[in-house]
Amino acid sequence: MALRWTMDLDATDRALLMLLSKDARVSHRSLARTLGLAQGTVTNRIRRLEDEGVIEGYRVALNPTRLGWSMTIMAGLRIQKGRMIDVQQKISADPRVFAVYDVTGDWDSIVLARVKDRADLDNLTKTVFTLDGVSRSYTHVVLNTVKEEAFPSLVNED
């Protein structure tokens, strides 16, 4: 499947993005050596990708389990008509919630969250997923994460 880009990315841009997606702390010098480019070329390309909004920032990848967040939760929410924005903003404010999506299908919104244990899940379910405006929720506990990464395969496509 060919992807359509909103800006032209050549093979060098895609290779650069792939390397940065694996280790955003890698030096421009090391990137230049790996790609066979001048360091200034790498710096200019990264700056252009940042300016164009392709690179939105650099983040650390944390291990939630090591930080005490042992369970990942996916919840489908049905939200009353006209309440979507308000309800999603309130849900987004909870520090356990790391993603809120508008979706098609049986649910109006999908929420991803991490909780410490079953008691924390119970609290999340009773306080966040029952906010005024949520007419129904369906919660799933993730048993095993098979794959979880932020789009590196997208930069591989021609």
mmCIF file with all atom_site columns, C-alpha atoms in Angstrom:
data_model
loop_
_atom_site.group_PDB
_atom_site.id
_atom_site.type_symbol
_atom_site.label_atom_id
_atom_site.label_alt_id
_atom_site.label_comp_id
_atom_site.label_asym_id
_atom_site.label_entity_id
_atom_site.label_seq_id
_atom_site.pdbx_PDB_ins_code
_atom_site.Cartn_x
_atom_site.Cartn_y
_atom_site.Cartn_z
_atom_site.occupancy
_atom_site.B_iso_or_equiv
_atom_site.pdbx_formal_charge
_atom_site.auth_seq_id
_atom_site.auth_comp_id
_atom_site.auth_asym_id
_atom_site.auth_atom_id
_atom_site.pdbx_PDB_model_num
ATOM 1   C CA . MET A 1 1   ? 0.000   0.000  0.000  1.00 0.00 ? 1   MET A CA 1
ATOM 2   C CA . ALA A 1 2   ? 1.480   3.341  -1.026 1.00 0.00 ? 2   ALA A CA 1
ATOM 3   C CA . LEU A 1 3   ? 1.125   6.146  1.465  1.00 0.00 ? 3   LEU A CA 1
ATOM 4   C CA . ARG A 1 4   ? 0.403   9.708  0.474  1.00 0.00 ? 4   ARG A CA 1
ATOM 5   C CA . TRP A 1 5   ? 2.530   12.281 2.233  1.00 0.00 ? 5   TRP A CA 1
ATOM 6   C CA . THR A 1 6   ? 1.459   15.862 2.807  1.00 0.00 ? 6   THR A CA 1
ATOM 7   C CA . MET A 1 7   ? 5.028   16.868 2.035  1.00 0.00 ? 7   MET A CA 1
ATOM 8   C CA . ASP A 1 8   ? 7.570   15.214 -0.223 1.00 0.00 ? 8   ASP A CA 1
ATOM 9   C CA . LEU A 1 9   ? 9.821   12.834 1.696  1.00 0.00 ? 9   LEU A CA 1
ATOM 10  C CA . ASP A 1 10  ? 12.623  11.208 -0.215 1.00 0.00 ? 10  ASP A CA 1
ATOM 11  C CA . ALA A 1 11  ? 14.415  8.002  0.745  1.00 0.00 ? 11  ALA A CA 1
ATOM 12  C CA . THR A 1 12  ? 16.961  9.967  2.793  1.00 0.00 ? 12  THR A CA 1
ATOM 13  C CA . ASP A 1 13  ? 14.236  11.726 4.801  1.00 0.00 ? 13  ASP A CA 1
ATOM 14  C CA . ARG A 1 14  ? 12.557  8.378  5.470  1.00 0.00 ? 14  ARG A CA 1
ATOM 15  C CA . ALA A 1 15  ? 15.852  6.759  6.508  1.00 0.00 ? 15  ALA A CA 1
ATOM 16  C CA . LEU A 1 16  ? 16.573  9.706  8.801  1.00 0.00 ? 16  LEU A CA 1
ATOM 17  C CA . LEU A 1 17  ? 13.119  9.468  10.387 1.00 0.00 ? 17  LEU A CA 1
ATOM 18  C CA . MET A 1 18  ? 13.514  5.717  10.870 1.00 0.00 ? 18  MET A CA 1
ATOM 19  C CA . LEU A 1 19  ? 16.837  6.188  12.675 1.00 0.00 ? 19  LEU A CA 1
ATOM 20  C CA . LEU A 1 20  ? 15.449  8.999  14.846 1.00 0.00 ? 20  LEU A CA 1
ATOM 21  C CA . SER A 1 21  ? 12.358  6.948  15.702 1.00 0.00 ? 21  SER A CA 1
ATOM 22  C CA . LYS A 1 22  ? 14.641  4.231  17.091 1.00 0.00 ? 22  LYS A CA 1
ATOM 23  C CA . ASP A 1 23  ? 16.916  6.638  19.024 1.00 0.00 ? 23  ASP A CA 1
ATOM 24  C CA . ALA A 1 24  ? 16.072  10.345 19.099 1.00 0.00 ? 24  ALA A CA 1
ATOM 25  C CA . ARG A 1 25  ? 19.232  11.053 21.124 1.00 0.00 ? 25  ARG A CA 1
ATOM 26  C CA . VAL A 1 26  ? 21.596  9.960  18.353 1.00 0.00 ? 26  VAL A CA 1
ATOM 27  C CA . SER A 1 27  ? 23.991  12.742 17.323 1.00 0.00 ? 27  SER A CA 1
ATOM 28  C CA . HIS A 1 28  ? 23.784  14.461 13.968 1.00 0.00 ? 28  HIS A CA 1
ATOM 29  C CA . ARG A 1 29  ? 27.387  13.352 13.392 1.00 0.00 ? 29  ARG A CA 1
ATOM 30  C CA . SER A 1 30  ? 26.445  9.698  13.920 1.00 0.00 ? 30  SER A CA 1
ATOM 31  C CA . LEU A 1 31  ? 23.391  10.049 11.663 1.00 0.00 ? 31  LEU A CA 1
ATOM 32  C CA . ALA A 1 32  ? 25.548  11.627 8.954  1.00 0.00 ? 32  ALA A CA 1
ATOM 33  C CA . ARG A 1 33  ? 28.075  8.796  9.192  1.00 0.00 ? 33  ARG A CA 1
ATOM 34  C CA . THR A 1 34  ? 25.341  6.126  9.044  1.00 0.00 ? 34  THR A CA 1
ATOM 35  C CA . LEU A 1 35  ? 23.606  7.757  6.065  1.00 0.00 ? 35  LEU A CA 1
ATOM 36  C CA . GLY A 1 36  ? 26.792  8.755  4.246  1.00 0.00 ? 36  GLY A CA 1
ATOM 37  C CA . LEU A 1 37  ? 25.869  12.451 4.320  1.00 0.00 ? 37  LEU A CA 1
ATOM 38  C CA . ALA A 1 38  ? 27.521  15.636 5.509  1.00 0.00 ? 38  ALA A CA 1
ATOM 39  C CA . GLN A 1 39  ? 26.613  16.591 9.075  1.00 0.00 ? 39  GLN A CA 1
ATOM 40  C CA . GLY A 1 40  ? 25.270  19.948 7.845  1.00 0.00 ? 40  GLY A CA 1
ATOM 41  C CA . THR A 1 41  ? 22.939  18.145 5.432  1.00 0.00 ? 41  THR A CA 1
ATOM 42  C CA . VAL A 1 42  ? 21.551  16.026 8.273  1.00 0.00 ? 42  VAL A CA 1
ATOM 43  C CA . THR A 1 43  ? 21.097  19.098 10.486 1.00 0.00 ? 43  THR A CA 1
ATOM 44  C CA . ASN A 1 44  ? 19.314  20.991 7.695  1.00 0.00 ? 44  ASN A CA 1
ATOM 45  C CA . ARG A 1 45  ? 17.016  18.065 6.904  1.00 0.00 ? 45  ARG A CA 1
ATOM 46  C CA . ILE A 1 46  ? 16.091  17.601 10.568 1.00 0.00 ? 46  ILE A CA 1
ATOM 47  C CA . ARG A 1 47  ? 15.412  21.333 10.908 1.00 0.00 ? 47  ARG A CA 1
ATOM 48  C CA . ARG A 1 48  ? 13.197  21.238 7.782  1.00 0.00 ? 48  ARG A CA 1
ATOM 49  C CA . LEU A 1 49  ? 11.302  18.189 9.090  1.00 0.00 ? 49  LEU A CA 1
ATOM 50  C CA . GLU A 1 50  ? 10.759  20.018 12.395 1.00 0.00 ? 50  GLU A CA 1
ATOM 51  C CA . ASP A 1 51  ? 9.670   23.233 10.654 1.00 0.00 ? 51  ASP A CA 1
ATOM 52  C CA . GLU A 1 52  ? 7.219   21.300 8.448  1.00 0.00 ? 52  GLU A CA 1
ATOM 53  C CA . GLY A 1 53  ? 5.734   19.576 11.508 1.00 0.00 ? 53  GLY A CA 1
ATOM 54  C CA . VAL A 1 54  ? 6.794   16.067 10.493 1.00 0.00 ? 54  VAL A CA 1
ATOM 55  C CA . ILE A 1 55  ? 8.919   15.897 13.652 1.00 0.00 ? 55  ILE A CA 1
ATOM 56  C CA . GLU A 1 56  ? 6.715   17.245 16.437 1.00 0.00 ? 56  GLU A CA 1
ATOM 57  C CA . GLY A 1 57  ? 9.177   16.756 19.259 1.00 0.00 ? 57  GLY A CA 1
ATOM 58  C CA . TYR A 1 58  ? 11.453  14.335 21.038 1.00 0.00 ? 58  TYR A CA 1
ATOM 59  C CA . ARG A 1 59  ? 10.192  12.192 23.882 1.00 0.00 ? 59  ARG A CA 1
ATOM 60  C CA . VAL A 1 60  ? 11.534  9.619  26.259 1.00 0.00 ? 60  VAL A CA 1
ATOM 61  C CA . ALA A 1 61  ? 10.045  6.113  26.044 1.00 0.00 ? 61  ALA A CA 1
ATOM 62  C CA . LEU A 1 62  ? 9.024   5.072  29.541 1.00 0.00 ? 62  LEU A CA 1
ATOM 63  C CA . ASN A 1 63  ? 8.274   1.560  30.735 1.00 0.00 ? 63  ASN A CA 1
ATOM 64  C CA . PRO A 1 64  ? 4.885   1.929  32.475 1.00 0.00 ? 64  PRO A CA 1
ATOM 65  C CA . THR A 1 65  ? 5.192   -1.396 34.306 1.00 0.00 ? 65  THR A CA 1
ATOM 66  C CA . ARG A 1 66  ? 8.497   -0.367 35.894 1.00 0.00 ? 66  ARG A CA 1
ATOM 67  C CA . LEU A 1 67  ? 6.774   2.828  37.045 1.00 0.00 ? 67  LEU A CA 1
ATOM 68  C CA . GLY A 1 68  ? 3.982   0.896  38.743 1.00 0.00 ? 68  GLY A CA 1
ATOM 69  C CA . TRP A 1 69  ? 1.337   1.140  35.997 1.00 0.00 ? 69  TRP A CA 1
ATOM 70  C CA . SER A 1 70  ? 0.727   -2.588 35.613 1.00 0.00 ? 70  SER A CA 1
ATOM 71  C CA . MET A 1 71  ? -2.506  -2.592 33.587 1.00 0.00 ? 71  MET A CA 1
ATOM 72  C CA . THR A 1 72  ? -3.421  -1.031 30.248 1.00 0.00 ? 72  THR A CA 1
ATOM 73  C CA . ILE A 1 73  ? -7.109  -0.321 29.706 1.00 0.00 ? 73  ILE A CA 1
ATOM 74  C CA . MET A 1 74  ? -9.111  0.290  26.522 1.00 0.00 ? 74  MET A CA 1
ATOM 75  C CA . ALA A 1 75  ? -12.594 1.667  26.977 1.00 0.00 ? 75  ALA A CA 1
ATOM 76  C CA . GLY A 1 76  ? -15.312 2.321  24.444 1.00 0.00 ? 76  GLY A CA 1
ATOM 77  C CA . LEU A 1 77  ? -17.618 5.161  25.450 1.00 0.00 ? 77  LEU A CA 1
ATOM 78  C CA . ARG A 1 78  ? -21.017 6.175  24.200 1.00 0.00 ? 78  ARG A CA 1
ATOM 79  C CA . ILE A 1 79  ? -21.415 9.899  24.825 1.00 0.00 ? 79  ILE A CA 1
ATOM 80  C CA . GLN A 1 80  ? -24.657 11.886 24.850 1.00 0.00 ? 80  GLN A CA 1
ATOM 81  C CA . LYS A 1 81  ? -25.286 14.065 21.824 1.00 0.00 ? 81  LYS A CA 1
ATOM 82  C CA . GLY A 1 82  ? -23.745 17.512 22.173 1.00 0.00 ? 82  GLY A CA 1
ATOM 83  C CA . ARG A 1 83  ? -21.513 16.466 25.085 1.00 0.00 ? 83  ARG A CA 1
ATOM 84  C CA . MET A 1 84  ? -18.535 14.977 23.219 1.00 0.00 ? 84  MET A CA 1
ATOM 85  C CA . ILE A 1 85  ? -16.031 17.828 23.587 1.00 0.00 ? 85  ILE A CA 1
ATOM 86  C CA . ASP A 1 86  ? -16.867 18.532 27.230 1.00 0.00 ? 86  ASP A CA 1
ATOM 87  C CA . VAL A 1 87  ? -16.736 14.870 28.259 1.00 0.00 ? 87  VAL A CA 1
ATOM 88  C CA . GLN A 1 88  ? -13.523 14.171 26.341 1.00 0.00 ? 88  GLN A CA 1
ATOM 89  C CA . GLN A 1 89  ? -11.815 17.190 27.908 1.00 0.00 ? 89  GLN A CA 1
ATOM 90  C CA . LYS A 1 90  ? -12.750 15.995 31.397 1.00 0.00 ? 90  LYS A CA 1
ATOM 91  C CA . ILE A 1 91  ? -11.575 12.457 30.657 1.00 0.00 ? 91  ILE A CA 1
ATOM 92  C CA . SER A 1 92  ? -8.327  13.765 29.147 1.00 0.00 ? 92  SER A CA 1
ATOM 93  C CA . ALA A 1 93  ? -7.552  15.608 32.381 1.00 0.00 ? 93  ALA A CA 1
ATOM 94  C CA . ASP A 1 94  ? -7.178  12.339 34.307 1.00 0.00 ? 94  ASP A CA 1
ATOM 95  C CA . PRO A 1 95  ? -3.438  11.513 34.550 1.00 0.00 ? 95  PRO A CA 1
ATOM 96  C CA . ARG A 1 96  ? -4.092  7.799  33.988 1.00 0.00 ? 96  ARG A CA 1
ATOM 97  C CA . VAL A 1 97  ? -5.535  8.518  30.537 1.00 0.00 ? 97  VAL A CA 1
ATOM 98  C CA . PHE A 1 98  ? -2.922  8.679  27.772 1.00 0.00 ? 98  PHE A CA 1
ATOM 99  C CA . ALA A 1 99  ? -5.114  8.723  24.643 1.00 0.00 ? 99  ALA A CA 1
ATOM 100 C CA . VAL A 1 100 ? -8.657  9.759  23.715 1.00 0.00 ? 100 VAL A CA 1
ATOM 101 C CA . TYR A 1 101 ? -9.970  9.177  20.193 1.00 0.00 ? 101 TYR A CA 1
ATOM 102 C CA . ASP A 1 102 ? -13.148 10.052 18.277 1.00 0.00 ? 102 ASP A CA 1
ATOM 103 C CA . VAL A 1 103 ? -14.089 6.888  16.408 1.00 0.00 ? 103 VAL A CA 1
ATOM 104 C CA . THR A 1 104 ? -16.677 5.410  14.090 1.00 0.00 ? 104 THR A CA 1
ATOM 105 C CA . GLY A 1 105 ? -18.709 2.330  14.900 1.00 0.00 ? 105 GLY A CA 1
ATOM 106 C CA . ASP A 1 106 ? -20.493 1.315  18.084 1.00 0.00 ? 106 ASP A CA 1
ATOM 107 C CA . TRP A 1 107 ? -18.661 3.811  20.277 1.00 0.00 ? 107 TRP A CA 1
ATOM 108 C CA . ASP A 1 108 ? -18.237 7.573  20.091 1.00 0.00 ? 108 ASP A CA 1
ATOM 109 C CA . SER A 1 109 ? -14.858 7.585  21.785 1.00 0.00 ? 109 SER A CA 1
ATOM 110 C CA . ILE A 1 110 ? -12.097 5.142  22.645 1.00 0.00 ? 110 ILE A CA 1
ATOM 111 C CA . VAL A 1 111 ? -9.993  5.857  25.723 1.00 0.00 ? 111 VAL A CA 1
ATOM 112 C CA . LEU A 1 112 ? -6.626  4.306  26.533 1.00 0.00 ? 112 LEU A CA 1
ATOM 113 C CA . ALA A 1 113 ? -5.421  4.440  30.125 1.00 0.00 ? 113 ALA A CA 1
ATOM 114 C CA . ARG A 1 114 ? -2.940  2.846  32.490 1.00 0.00 ? 114 ARG A CA 1
ATOM 115 C CA . VAL A 1 115 ? -3.809  1.897  36.044 1.00 0.00 ? 115 VAL A CA 1
ATOM 116 C CA . LYS A 1 116 ? -1.761  0.575  38.938 1.00 0.00 ? 116 LYS A CA 1
ATOM 117 C CA . ASP A 1 117 ? -3.982  -2.348 39.939 1.00 0.00 ? 117 ASP A CA 1
ATOM 118 C CA . ARG A 1 118 ? -7.568  -3.614 40.057 1.00 0.00 ? 118 ARG A CA 1
ATOM 119 C CA . ALA A 1 119 ? -8.536  -1.088 42.740 1.00 0.00 ? 119 ALA A CA 1
ATOM 120 C CA . ASP A 1 120 ? -7.239  1.728  40.531 1.00 0.00 ? 120 ASP A CA 1
ATOM 121 C CA . LEU A 1 121 ? -9.175  0.269  37.576 1.00 0.00 ? 121 LEU A CA 1
ATOM 122 C CA . ASP A 1 122 ? -12.300 0.181  39.729 1.00 0.00 ? 122 ASP A CA 1
ATOM 123 C CA . ASN A 1 123 ? -11.737 3.837  40.648 1.00 0.00 ? 123 ASN A CA 1
ATOM 124 C CA . LEU A 1 124 ? -11.164 4.842  37.005 1.00 0.00 ? 124 LEU A CA 1
ATOM 125 C CA . THR A 1 125 ? -14.308 3.014  35.929 1.00 0.00 ? 125 THR A CA 1
ATOM 126 C CA . LYS A 1 126 ? -16.463 4.564  38.652 1.00 0.00 ? 126 LYS A CA 1
ATOM 127 C CA . THR A 1 127 ? -15.134 8.120  38.450 1.00 0.00 ? 127 THR A CA 1
ATOM 128 C CA . VAL A 1 128 ? -14.016 8.763  34.872 1.00 0.00 ? 128 VAL A CA 1
ATOM 129 C CA . PHE A 1 129 ? -16.078 6.407  32.719 1.00 0.00 ? 129 PHE A CA 1
ATOM 130 C CA . THR A 1 130 ? -19.297 7.398  34.511 1.00 0.00 ? 130 THR A CA 1
ATOM 131 C CA . LEU A 1 131 ? -18.932 11.164 34.129 1.00 0.00 ? 131 LEU A CA 1
ATOM 132 C CA . ASP A 1 132 ? -22.095 13.093 33.388 1.00 0.00 ? 132 ASP A CA 1
ATOM 133 C CA . GLY A 1 133 ? -22.569 12.778 29.627 1.00 0.00 ? 133 GLY A CA 1
ATOM 134 C CA . VAL A 1 134 ? -21.246 9.209  29.327 1.00 0.00 ? 134 VAL A CA 1
ATOM 135 C CA . SER A 1 135 ? -24.269 7.054  28.596 1.00 0.00 ? 135 SER A CA 1
ATOM 136 C CA . ARG A 1 136 ? -22.415 3.732  28.366 1.00 0.00 ? 136 ARG A CA 1
ATOM 137 C CA . SER A 1 137 ? -18.897 2.381  28.683 1.00 0.00 ? 137 SER A CA 1
ATOM 138 C CA . TYR A 1 138 ? -17.273 -0.916 27.889 1.00 0.00 ? 138 TYR A CA 1
ATOM 139 C CA . THR A 1 139 ? -13.859 -1.609 29.389 1.00 0.00 ? 139 THR A CA 1
ATOM 140 C CA . HIS A 1 140 ? -11.207 -4.034 28.154 1.00 0.00 ? 140 HIS A CA 1
ATOM 141 C CA . VAL A 1 141 ? -8.072  -5.007 30.079 1.00 0.00 ? 141 VAL A CA 1
ATOM 142 C CA . VAL A 1 142 ? -5.033  -5.615 27.878 1.00 0.00 ? 142 VAL A CA 1
ATOM 143 C CA . LEU A 1 143 ? -3.603  -9.036 28.718 1.00 0.00 ? 143 LEU A CA 1
ATOM 144 C CA . ASN A 1 144 ? -0.485  -8.850 26.567 1.00 0.00 ? 144 ASN A CA 1
ATOM 145 C CA . THR A 1 145 ? 1.041   -6.169 24.355 1.00 0.00 ? 145 THR A CA 1
ATOM 146 C CA . VAL A 1 146 ? 2.111   -7.786 21.099 1.00 0.00 ? 146 VAL A CA 1
ATOM 147 C CA . LYS A 1 147 ? 3.225   -4.571 19.388 1.00 0.00 ? 147 LYS A CA 1
ATOM 148 C CA . GLU A 1 148 ? 3.202   -0.959 20.472 1.00 0.00 ? 148 GLU A CA 1
ATOM 149 C CA . GLU A 1 149 ? 5.254   1.577  18.590 1.00 0.00 ? 149 GLU A CA 1
ATOM 150 C CA . ALA A 1 150 ? 4.758   5.008  17.125 1.00 0.00 ? 150 ALA A CA 1
ATOM 151 C CA . PHE A 1 151 ? 4.562   4.634  13.337 1.00 0.00 ? 151 PHE A CA 1
ATOM 152 C CA . PRO A 1 152 ? 8.120   3.692  12.327 1.00 0.00 ? 152 PRO A CA 1
ATOM 153 C CA . SER A 1 153 ? 6.711   1.497  9.562  1.00 0.00 ? 153 SER A CA 1
ATOM 154 C CA . LEU A 1 154 ? 5.119   4.574  7.973  1.00 0.00 ? 154 LEU A CA 1
ATOM 155 C CA . VAL A 1 155 ? 8.502   6.018  7.095  1.00 0.00 ? 155 VAL A CA 1
ATOM 156 C CA . ASN A 1 156 ? 9.473   2.794  5.287  1.00 0.00 ? 156 ASN A CA 1
ATOM 157 C CA . GLU A 1 157 ? 6.828   3.152  2.578  1.00 0.00 ? 157 GLU A CA 1
ATOM 158 C CA . ASP A 1 158 ? 7.643   4.581  -0.842 1.00 0.00 ? 158 ASP A CA 1
#
